[in-house]
Amino acid sequence: MKKPSDNTFAYIARNFFFLLPIVALPVVLLTVFQRETGAFDLLAEMAKTTAQTGSVKFSDFFSDLYAKVSIINFDRFADWNVSKVWFWLVTAIVVMLGFSLTVAHIERHMRLGVKEPFKWMSMMKSGAYNVFFYSLIMLVFYELCMVALSSFILLNSRIMNGWWAFGMSVLATVVIYAVFIVGFCFLLLTVPSMFCDGYRFGFAASYSIHLVAQHFKRFVGVFALTACLSGLALQLLKLVTMLLSGNIPIHILLYAIRALNYLWWLLFVPTYAIRNYIDYTEASRKDLKTLIFD
């Protein structure tokens, strides 16, 4: 087995132009059809309203809360009166296929030292099945977390007022996102396990949980720190863009920033998963080889 890069970020930097064509279409679709707002924007809106009126009230659970934090885009095109959810579904399918293709390329490159840029269709067919169940479970898990967050904020707004209510909403957001990140990390090695060793989904998921539990602090800590720094950088770039846009239309700059954010995550997640899976399992393979041949 080829020894993987000691640094996920170094691997992405060295192979950026090799991976870019694979994720280019998913990045474009996400930039155009993924909802721009999220939990951070909801909290910012709540803080502004609290400062102006002293309290925040929500009249509708779906439109005022859940639709703003959900990863699913429930908006409508103003000119056409057509829901964006159908375009979001197409985007989700393309992202899933792009993710499977990226994992397949990185796995073959790290494990075997082979780059095969011209076998996209065969690699996509073999990888899509492995990624489908994982993506579906992560989507459902995230949406359940957002339902819980929206429900808490709504209930909290009925019980408390002012900055106490806002503070509790911020705390709930941090806790729920932490729960999602931990759950996401526990299953993140599922897909590499299926690609590298051919395990079925159920066994691969349990093996992923086992491996992450053994390296919990480092694996989850690095991922969580990366998520926090990436989110902070995204918000700072948006703020700087709004202040220093100059003669360039601000919406073009914001689209560019969002594209860079999606590009980063579509490269980081598969690279981080494959690199750590190979790193965690390489020692056990060496021990097994020693027992068999020595």
Short mmCIF file of C-alpha atoms in Angstrom, two decimals:
data_model
loop_
_atom_site.label_atom_id
_atom_site.label_comp_id
_atom_site.label_asym_id
_atom_site.label_seq_id
_atom_site.Cartn_x
_atom_site.Cartn_y
_atom_site.Cartn_z
CA MET A 1 0.00 0.00 0.00
CA LYS A 2 1.25 3.45 -0.90
CA LYS A 3 1.90 5.61 2.14
CA PRO A 4 -0.54 8.57 2.12
CA SER A 5 0.46 12.17 2.55
CA ASP A 6 1.19 13.14 6.12
CA ASN A 7 -0.96 16.23 5.68
CA THR A 8 -4.45 16.44 4.19
CA PHE A 9 -3.96 20.08 3.25
CA ALA A 10 -0.64 19.35 1.52
CA TYR A 11 -2.27 16.59 -0.53
CA ILE A 12 -5.05 18.92 -1.67
CA ALA A 13 -2.52 21.60 -2.62
CA ARG A 14 -0.34 19.19 -4.63
CA ASN A 15 -3.27 17.56 -6.44
CA PHE A 16 -5.59 20.55 -6.76
CA PHE A 17 -5.60 20.71 -10.55
CA PHE A 18 -6.04 16.94 -10.80
CA LEU A 19 -9.15 17.03 -8.58
CA LEU A 20 -10.60 20.32 -9.82
CA PRO A 21 -12.32 18.94 -12.97
CA ILE A 22 -14.08 16.29 -10.85
CA VAL A 23 -15.72 18.77 -8.48
CA ALA A 24 -16.19 21.70 -10.87
CA LEU A 25 -19.80 20.92 -11.84
CA PRO A 26 -20.97 20.18 -8.26
CA VAL A 27 -19.38 23.46 -7.12
CA VAL A 28 -21.19 25.45 -9.81
CA LEU A 29 -24.56 23.86 -9.06
CA LEU A 30 -24.16 24.33 -5.31
CA THR A 31 -23.21 27.97 -5.82
CA VAL A 32 -26.29 28.62 -7.93
CA PHE A 33 -28.97 26.49 -6.28
CA GLN A 34 -27.92 25.96 -2.65
CA ARG A 35 -29.63 28.28 -0.18
CA GLU A 36 -27.40 31.17 0.86
CA THR A 37 -28.59 31.52 4.45
CA GLY A 38 -28.10 29.21 7.41
CA ALA A 39 -28.09 29.08 11.19
CA PHE A 40 -25.54 31.90 11.44
CA ASP A 41 -27.75 34.21 9.37
CA LEU A 42 -30.79 33.26 11.46
CA LEU A 43 -28.94 34.10 14.68
CA ALA A 44 -27.70 37.39 13.21
CA GLU A 45 -31.29 38.28 12.28
CA MET A 46 -32.47 37.34 15.77
CA ALA A 47 -29.75 39.50 17.37
CA LYS A 48 -30.73 42.47 15.21
CA THR A 49 -34.42 42.07 16.05
CA THR A 50 -33.67 41.64 19.77
CA ALA A 51 -31.59 44.83 19.78
CA GLN A 52 -34.39 46.76 18.08
CA THR A 53 -37.51 45.41 19.77
CA GLY A 54 -36.26 43.49 22.81
CA SER A 55 -37.77 40.15 21.76
CA VAL A 56 -38.15 37.82 18.78
CA LYS A 57 -41.44 36.20 17.76
CA PHE A 58 -41.96 33.58 15.09
CA SER A 59 -45.32 33.20 13.40
CA ASP A 60 -44.57 30.13 11.28
CA PHE A 61 -42.30 27.21 12.18
CA PHE A 62 -41.51 26.25 8.58
CA SER A 63 -40.90 29.59 6.85
CA ASP A 64 -39.49 31.52 9.82
CA LEU A 65 -37.19 28.82 11.19
CA TYR A 66 -36.79 25.42 9.56
CA ALA A 67 -36.58 26.60 5.94
CA LYS A 68 -33.80 29.02 6.95
CA VAL A 69 -31.55 26.41 8.54
CA SER A 70 -32.37 23.37 6.39
CA ILE A 71 -29.84 22.29 3.81
CA ILE A 72 -32.74 21.79 1.39
CA ASN A 73 -33.58 24.86 -0.67
CA PHE A 74 -37.31 25.53 -0.33
CA ASP A 75 -37.16 28.99 -1.96
CA ARG A 76 -38.92 29.90 -5.18
CA PHE A 77 -37.72 31.76 -8.26
CA ALA A 78 -39.36 35.16 -8.03
CA ASP A 79 -39.77 35.60 -11.80
CA TRP A 80 -40.99 32.10 -12.62
CA ASN A 81 -42.82 31.17 -9.40
CA VAL A 82 -41.09 27.78 -9.55
CA SER A 83 -39.75 26.02 -6.47
CA LYS A 84 -35.99 25.66 -6.29
CA VAL A 85 -36.30 22.33 -4.51
CA TRP A 86 -36.35 20.43 -7.83
CA PHE A 87 -33.12 22.09 -8.93
CA TRP A 88 -31.72 21.35 -5.47
CA LEU A 89 -32.53 17.65 -5.91
CA VAL A 90 -30.64 17.56 -9.21
CA THR A 91 -27.76 19.37 -7.50
CA ALA A 92 -27.78 16.85 -4.64
CA ILE A 93 -27.56 13.93 -7.09
CA VAL A 94 -24.68 15.57 -8.99
CA VAL A 95 -22.86 16.32 -5.72
CA MET A 96 -23.31 12.71 -4.60
CA LEU A 97 -21.89 11.39 -7.88
CA GLY A 98 -19.07 13.92 -7.76
CA PHE A 99 -18.28 12.93 -4.18
CA SER A 100 -18.15 9.23 -5.10
CA LEU A 101 -15.89 9.98 -8.06
CA THR A 102 -13.59 12.12 -5.91
CA VAL A 103 -13.33 9.40 -3.26
CA ALA A 104 -12.59 6.78 -5.93
CA HIS A 105 -9.81 8.87 -7.47
CA ILE A 106 -8.22 9.78 -4.15
CA GLU A 107 -8.44 6.19 -2.90
CA ARG A 108 -6.69 4.79 -5.97
CA HIS A 109 -4.08 7.53 -5.90
CA MET A 110 -3.26 7.22 -2.19
CA ARG A 111 -3.51 3.45 -1.96
CA LEU A 112 -2.00 2.44 -5.30
CA GLY A 113 -0.31 5.59 -6.55
CA VAL A 114 -2.47 5.51 -9.69
CA LYS A 115 -4.20 8.46 -11.35
CA GLU A 116 -6.94 7.52 -13.82
CA PRO A 117 -8.59 10.69 -15.05
CA PHE A 118 -10.22 9.01 -18.07
CA LYS A 119 -12.18 6.22 -16.36
CA TRP A 120 -14.82 8.46 -14.83
CA MET A 121 -17.96 6.54 -15.79
CA SER A 122 -16.79 3.13 -14.58
CA MET A 123 -15.50 4.59 -11.32
CA MET A 124 -18.70 6.59 -10.84
CA LYS A 125 -20.88 3.49 -11.30
CA SER A 126 -18.87 1.50 -8.79
CA GLY A 127 -18.76 4.36 -6.28
CA ALA A 128 -22.28 5.80 -6.47
CA TYR A 129 -23.86 2.84 -4.69
CA ASN A 130 -21.35 3.10 -1.85
CA VAL A 131 -21.99 6.80 -1.37
CA PHE A 132 -25.80 6.77 -1.74
CA PHE A 133 -26.74 5.27 1.64
CA TYR A 134 -24.13 7.31 3.47
CA SER A 135 -25.32 10.56 1.86
CA LEU A 136 -28.97 9.72 2.58
CA ILE A 137 -28.28 8.97 6.25
CA MET A 138 -26.24 12.17 6.67
CA LEU A 139 -29.00 14.21 5.01
CA VAL A 140 -31.69 12.76 7.28
CA PHE A 141 -29.48 13.18 10.34
CA TYR A 142 -28.77 16.83 9.51
CA GLU A 143 -32.42 17.62 8.86
CA LEU A 144 -33.45 16.00 12.15
CA CYS A 145 -30.86 18.17 13.91
CA MET A 146 -32.30 21.26 12.22
CA VAL A 147 -35.84 20.27 13.18
CA ALA A 148 -34.66 19.94 16.79
CA LEU A 149 -32.89 23.32 16.60
CA SER A 150 -35.90 25.06 15.06
CA SER A 151 -38.24 23.52 17.63
CA PHE A 152 -36.04 24.63 20.51
CA ILE A 153 -35.75 28.20 19.22
CA LEU A 154 -39.51 28.41 18.71
CA LEU A 155 -40.28 27.01 22.16
CA ASN A 156 -37.61 29.19 23.73
CA SER A 157 -39.09 32.32 22.14
CA ARG A 158 -42.44 31.51 23.75
CA ILE A 159 -40.91 31.07 27.21
CA MET A 160 -38.11 33.64 27.37
CA ASN A 161 -37.54 37.14 26.01
CA GLY A 162 -34.66 39.45 25.22
CA TRP A 163 -31.00 38.53 25.26
CA TRP A 164 -31.56 35.54 27.54
CA ALA A 165 -33.64 33.92 24.81
CA PHE A 166 -31.02 34.80 22.22
CA GLY A 167 -28.21 33.40 24.39
CA MET A 168 -30.08 30.13 24.88
CA SER A 169 -30.66 29.92 21.11
CA VAL A 170 -26.95 30.40 20.46
CA LEU A 171 -26.09 27.72 23.03
CA ALA A 172 -28.60 25.30 21.48
CA THR A 173 -27.15 25.97 18.02
CA VAL A 174 -23.61 25.22 19.21
CA VAL A 175 -24.70 22.01 20.98
CA ILE A 176 -26.78 20.68 18.07
CA TYR A 177 -24.09 21.43 15.50
CA ALA A 178 -21.54 19.75 17.77
CA VAL A 179 -23.78 16.67 17.91
CA PHE A 180 -24.03 16.64 14.12
CA ILE A 181 -20.27 17.04 13.62
CA VAL A 182 -19.53 14.18 16.03
CA GLY A 183 -22.10 11.93 14.34
CA PHE A 184 -20.82 12.91 10.91
CA CYS A 185 -17.25 12.10 11.93
CA PHE A 186 -18.19 8.73 13.41
CA LEU A 187 -19.55 7.61 10.03
CA LEU A 188 -17.10 9.50 7.82
CA LEU A 189 -14.84 6.47 7.32
CA THR A 190 -17.75 4.34 6.09
CA VAL A 191 -17.25 5.18 2.41
CA PRO A 192 -13.45 4.68 2.46
CA SER A 193 -14.03 1.34 4.16
CA MET A 194 -16.32 0.24 1.32
CA PHE A 195 -13.96 1.52 -1.38
CA CYS A 196 -10.69 0.26 0.08
CA ASP A 197 -11.77 -3.09 1.52
CA GLY A 198 -15.11 -3.85 -0.15
CA TYR A 199 -17.11 -4.05 3.07
CA ARG A 200 -20.90 -3.87 2.97
CA PHE A 201 -22.49 -0.70 4.26
CA GLY A 202 -23.55 -2.06 7.67
CA PHE A 203 -20.14 -3.51 8.51
CA ALA A 204 -18.34 -0.48 7.04
CA ALA A 205 -20.40 1.86 9.24
CA SER A 206 -19.65 -0.14 12.38
CA TYR A 207 -15.96 -0.33 11.44
CA SER A 208 -15.92 3.44 10.89
CA ILE A 209 -17.37 4.00 14.37
CA HIS A 210 -14.76 1.67 15.82
CA LEU A 211 -11.84 3.44 14.10
CA VAL A 212 -13.04 6.94 14.97
CA ALA A 213 -13.62 5.92 18.60
CA GLN A 214 -9.99 4.79 18.78
CA HIS A 215 -8.74 8.13 17.42
CA PHE A 216 -11.61 10.31 18.63
CA LYS A 217 -9.76 13.36 19.95
CA ARG A 218 -7.49 13.84 16.98
CA PHE A 219 -9.92 12.88 14.22
CA VAL A 220 -12.97 14.77 15.47
CA GLY A 221 -10.86 17.61 16.88
CA VAL A 222 -9.13 18.37 13.57
CA PHE A 223 -12.40 18.16 11.66
CA ALA A 224 -14.28 20.37 14.13
CA LEU A 225 -11.45 22.93 14.21
CA THR A 226 -11.38 22.98 10.41
CA ALA A 227 -15.16 23.48 10.29
CA CYS A 228 -15.00 26.35 12.78
CA LEU A 229 -12.12 28.09 11.02
CA SER A 230 -13.72 27.60 7.61
CA GLY A 231 -17.03 29.02 8.83
CA LEU A 232 -15.29 31.98 10.43
CA ALA A 233 -13.27 32.64 7.28
CA LEU A 234 -16.43 32.49 5.17
CA GLN A 235 -18.21 35.08 7.31
CA LEU A 236 -15.15 37.35 7.42
CA LEU A 237 -14.79 37.19 3.64
CA LYS A 238 -18.45 38.10 3.25
CA LEU A 239 -18.04 41.02 5.62
CA VAL A 240 -14.90 42.30 3.89
CA THR A 241 -16.58 41.92 0.50
CA MET A 242 -19.57 43.98 1.59
CA LEU A 243 -17.25 46.72 2.89
CA LEU A 244 -14.75 46.77 0.01
CA SER A 245 -16.77 45.72 -3.01
CA GLY A 246 -15.91 48.91 -4.96
CA ASN A 247 -17.01 48.92 -8.59
CA ILE A 248 -17.48 45.15 -8.80
CA PRO A 249 -21.11 44.05 -8.27
CA ILE A 250 -21.29 42.61 -4.77
CA HIS A 251 -23.39 39.59 -5.77
CA ILE A 252 -20.61 38.42 -8.12
CA LEU A 253 -18.06 38.55 -5.30
CA LEU A 254 -20.43 36.73 -2.92
CA TYR A 255 -20.99 33.99 -5.51
CA ALA A 256 -17.22 33.63 -5.88
CA ILE A 257 -16.78 33.31 -2.10
CA ARG A 258 -19.52 30.69 -1.89
CA ALA A 259 -17.94 28.76 -4.77
CA LEU A 260 -14.57 28.73 -2.98
CA ASN A 261 -16.28 27.49 0.19
CA TYR A 262 -18.01 24.61 -1.61
CA LEU A 263 -14.83 23.78 -3.51
CA TRP A 264 -12.89 23.57 -0.26
CA TRP A 265 -15.36 21.20 1.40
CA LEU A 266 -15.76 18.96 -1.66
CA LEU A 267 -11.98 18.49 -1.65
CA PHE A 268 -11.35 18.38 2.09
CA VAL A 269 -13.98 15.84 3.21
CA PRO A 270 -13.04 12.93 0.86
CA THR A 271 -9.31 13.62 1.22
CA TYR A 272 -9.53 13.73 5.01
CA ALA A 273 -11.59 10.53 5.12
CA ILE A 274 -9.41 8.49 2.75
CA ARG A 275 -6.13 9.73 4.19
CA ASN A 276 -7.09 8.87 7.77
CA TYR A 277 -8.67 5.53 6.89
CA ILE A 278 -5.50 4.38 5.17
CA ASP A 279 -3.42 5.73 8.04
CA TYR A 280 -5.53 3.98 10.71
CA THR A 281 -5.67 0.60 8.93
CA GLU A 282 -2.14 0.42 7.50
CA ALA A 283 -0.59 -0.68 10.82
CA SER A 284 -3.03 -3.57 11.24
CA ARG A 285 -2.31 -4.71 7.68
CA LYS A 286 1.42 -4.72 8.41
CA ASP A 287 0.83 -6.80 11.55
CA LEU A 288 -1.33 -9.26 9.58
CA LYS A 289 1.32 -9.54 6.85
CA THR A 290 3.96 -10.25 9.50
CA LEU A 291 1.84 -13.01 11.05
CA ILE A 292 1.19 -14.65 7.68
CA PHE A 293 4.60 -14.48 6.02
CA ASP A 294 7.11 -14.43 8.90
#
